[in-house]
mmCIF file of C-alpha atoms in Angstrom:
data_model
loop_
_atom_site.group_PDB
_atom_site.id
_atom_site.type_symbol
_atom_site.label_atom_id
_atom_site.label_comp_id
_atom_site.label_asym_id
_atom_site.label_seq_id
_atom_site.Cartn_x
_atom_site.Cartn_y
_atom_site.Cartn_z
ATOM 1 C CA UNK A 141 -82.049 -27.759 -25.582
ATOM 2 C CA UNK A 142 -80.339 -28.088 -28.949
ATOM 3 C CA UNK A 143 -76.718 -29.000 -29.580
ATOM 4 C CA UNK A 144 -75.164 -28.205 -32.954
ATOM 5 C CA UNK A 145 -73.129 -30.882 -34.732
ATOM 6 C CA UNK A 146 -70.191 -29.878 -36.930
ATOM 7 C CA UNK A 147 -68.225 -31.755 -39.564
ATOM 8 C CA UNK A 148 -64.431 -32.021 -39.435
ATOM 9 C CA UNK A 149 -64.113 -28.693 -41.282
ATOM 10 C CA UNK A 150 -66.241 -26.805 -38.741
ATOM 11 C CA UNK A 151 -69.391 -26.606 -40.871
ATOM 12 C CA UNK A 152 -72.660 -26.905 -38.926
ATOM 13 C CA UNK A 153 -74.551 -29.843 -40.437
ATOM 14 C CA UNK A 154 -77.199 -30.912 -37.933
ATOM 15 C CA UNK A 155 -78.333 -30.574 -34.348
ATOM 16 C CA UNK A 156 -79.479 -32.778 -31.482
ATOM 17 C CA UNK A 157 -82.849 -31.889 -29.963
ATOM 18 C CA UNK A 158 -83.023 -33.083 -26.359
ATOM 19 C CA UNK A 159 -86.735 -32.123 -26.217
ATOM 20 C CA UNK A 160 -87.499 -34.652 -28.973
ATOM 21 C CA UNK A 161 -85.974 -37.883 -27.618
ATOM 22 C CA UNK A 162 -82.452 -36.844 -28.676
ATOM 23 C CA UNK A 163 -83.443 -36.833 -32.328
ATOM 24 C CA UNK A 164 -80.830 -35.493 -34.728
ATOM 25 C CA UNK A 165 -82.215 -33.002 -37.230
ATOM 26 C CA UNK A 166 -80.596 -31.656 -40.363
ATOM 27 C CA UNK A 167 -81.083 -27.943 -41.048
ATOM 28 C CA UNK A 168 -84.150 -28.441 -43.270
ATOM 29 C CA UNK A 169 -86.142 -29.632 -40.226
ATOM 30 C CA UNK A 170 -86.151 -33.408 -40.854
ATOM 31 C CA UNK A 171 -85.215 -35.837 -38.085
ATOM 32 C CA UNK A 172 -82.825 -38.355 -39.659
ATOM 33 C CA UNK A 173 -81.593 -40.395 -36.684
ATOM 34 C CA UNK A 174 -81.554 -40.423 -32.895
ATOM 35 C CA UNK A 175 -79.309 -41.100 -29.913
ATOM 36 C CA UNK A 176 -80.147 -43.719 -27.311
ATOM 37 C CA UNK A 177 -77.614 -43.995 -24.483
ATOM 38 C CA UNK A 178 -74.319 -43.712 -26.414
ATOM 39 C CA UNK A 179 -75.584 -45.322 -29.643
ATOM 40 C CA UNK A 180 -76.879 -43.594 -32.777
ATOM 41 C CA UNK A 181 -79.684 -45.291 -34.698
ATOM 42 C CA UNK A 182 -81.158 -44.442 -38.065
ATOM 43 C CA UNK A 183 -84.917 -44.007 -38.190
ATOM 44 C CA UNK A 184 -85.278 -47.476 -39.760
ATOM 45 C CA UNK A 185 -83.563 -49.025 -36.729
ATOM 46 C CA UNK A 186 -80.031 -49.581 -38.039
ATOM 47 C CA UNK A 187 -77.220 -48.881 -35.569
ATOM 48 C CA UNK A 188 -74.980 -46.395 -37.417
ATOM 49 C CA UNK A 189 -72.505 -45.233 -34.787
ATOM 50 C CA UNK A 190 -71.750 -43.816 -31.358
ATOM 51 C CA UNK A 191 -71.918 -40.458 -29.597
ATOM 52 C CA UNK A 192 -69.220 -40.481 -26.920
ATOM 53 C CA UNK A 193 -67.620 -37.487 -25.196
ATOM 54 C CA UNK A 194 -69.296 -35.061 -27.645
ATOM 55 C CA UNK A 195 -67.857 -36.833 -30.711
ATOM 56 C CA UNK A 196 -69.779 -38.903 -33.276
ATOM 57 C CA UNK A 197 -68.001 -42.084 -34.375
ATOM 58 C CA UNK A 198 -68.950 -44.430 -37.228
ATOM 59 C CA UNK A 199 -69.173 -48.206 -36.731
ATOM 60 C CA UNK A 200 -65.484 -48.551 -37.617
ATOM 61 C CA UNK A 201 -64.493 -46.170 -34.807
ATOM 62 C CA UNK A 202 -63.586 -43.168 -36.985
ATOM 63 C CA UNK A 203 -64.677 -39.645 -36.083
ATOM 64 C CA UNK A 204 -67.502 -38.162 -38.150
ATOM 65 C CA UNK A 205 -69.011 -35.271 -36.195
ATOM 66 C CA UNK A 206 -68.354 -32.948 -33.310
ATOM 67 C CA UNK A 207 -69.994 -30.523 -30.924
ATOM 68 C CA UNK A 208 -68.636 -27.005 -30.494
ATOM 69 C CA UNK A 209 -66.395 -28.156 -27.630
ATOM 70 C CA UNK A 210 -64.712 -30.941 -29.623
ATOM 71 C CA UNK A 211 -64.644 -29.521 -33.173
ATOM 72 C CA UNK A 212 -61.102 -29.782 -34.609
ATOM 73 C CA UNK A 213 -61.561 -26.696 -36.836
ATOM 74 C CA UNK A 214 -62.791 -23.149 -36.292
ATOM 75 C CA UNK A 215 -66.599 -23.511 -36.411
ATOM 76 C CA UNK A 216 -68.682 -21.603 -38.948
ATOM 77 C CA UNK A 217 -71.770 -19.606 -37.947
ATOM 78 C CA UNK A 218 -74.941 -21.688 -37.746
ATOM 79 C CA UNK A 219 -77.582 -21.127 -40.440
ATOM 80 C CA UNK A 220 -81.193 -20.404 -39.505
ATOM 81 C CA UNK A 221 -83.071 -23.570 -38.542
ATOM 82 C CA UNK A 222 -86.271 -24.515 -40.348
ATOM 83 C CA UNK A 223 -89.354 -25.531 -38.399
ATOM 84 C CA UNK A 224 -89.119 -29.175 -37.323
ATOM 85 C CA UNK A 225 -91.265 -31.629 -39.253
ATOM 86 C CA UNK A 226 -93.291 -34.229 -37.376
ATOM 87 C CA UNK A 227 -91.126 -37.275 -36.708
ATOM 88 C CA UNK A 228 -91.875 -40.619 -38.318
ATOM 89 C CA UNK A 229 -92.550 -43.562 -36.036
ATOM 90 C CA UNK A 230 -89.252 -45.264 -35.195
ATOM 91 C CA UNK A 231 -88.719 -48.762 -36.571
ATOM 92 C CA UNK A 232 -87.650 -51.623 -34.305
ATOM 93 C CA UNK A 233 -83.942 -51.307 -33.536
ATOM 94 C CA UNK A 234 -81.419 -53.771 -34.923
ATOM 95 C CA UNK A 235 -78.822 -55.241 -32.591
ATOM 96 C CA UNK A 236 -75.988 -52.767 -32.207
ATOM 97 C CA UNK A 237 -72.472 -53.423 -33.468
ATOM 98 C CA UNK A 238 -69.638 -54.253 -31.123
ATOM 99 C CA UNK A 239 -68.048 -51.021 -29.953
ATOM 100 C CA UNK A 240 -64.663 -50.600 -31.672
ATOM 101 C CA UNK A 241 -61.587 -48.881 -30.321
ATOM 102 C CA UNK A 242 -62.150 -45.240 -31.205
ATOM 103 C CA UNK A 243 -59.642 -43.606 -33.535
ATOM 104 C CA UNK A 244 -58.364 -40.067 -33.932
ATOM 105 C CA UNK A 245 -58.744 -40.517 -37.709
ATOM 106 C CA UNK A 246 -61.680 -39.210 -39.721
ATOM 107 C CA UNK A 247 -64.351 -41.304 -41.424
ATOM 108 C CA UNK A 248 -64.577 -41.397 -45.218
ATOM 109 C CA UNK A 249 -68.245 -40.392 -44.874
ATOM 110 C CA UNK A 250 -69.241 -36.769 -44.505
ATOM 111 C CA UNK A 251 -71.397 -35.982 -41.472
ATOM 112 C CA UNK A 252 -74.616 -35.367 -43.436
ATOM 113 C CA UNK A 253 -74.151 -38.558 -45.467
ATOM 114 C CA UNK A 254 -73.474 -40.475 -42.247
ATOM 115 C CA UNK A 255 -76.567 -39.134 -40.464
ATOM 116 C CA UNK A 256 -78.885 -39.759 -43.441
ATOM 117 C CA UNK A 257 -77.764 -43.311 -44.201
ATOM 118 C CA UNK A 258 -80.813 -44.939 -42.533
ATOM 119 C CA UNK A 259 -83.436 -42.210 -42.778
ATOM 120 C CA UNK A 260 -87.071 -42.799 -43.720
#
């Protein structure tokens, strides 16, 4: 199953693939990070945020991304997905950050920039 991720303006930016260890892919077919429990890790092992109640939060607790159910704006139509590239081997994970109090505010990072910050 695949779950589309939207930015705060309702633009589809990426999707979660539950068949591929909850990897998050951008539309060009590259896996850029993955979800383990409620934490999001970049492919190089850096903890970059949380996925809680269908909302992506950065390490400061600000909202970055949303599923269809939680998107604060009218969502745009999804583009056609490219074929998925083979995933790189995941690096050893760093220790995760302390979970902050989540905010209703938005992160300064765009969703794509956030997801790609620790890609291979």
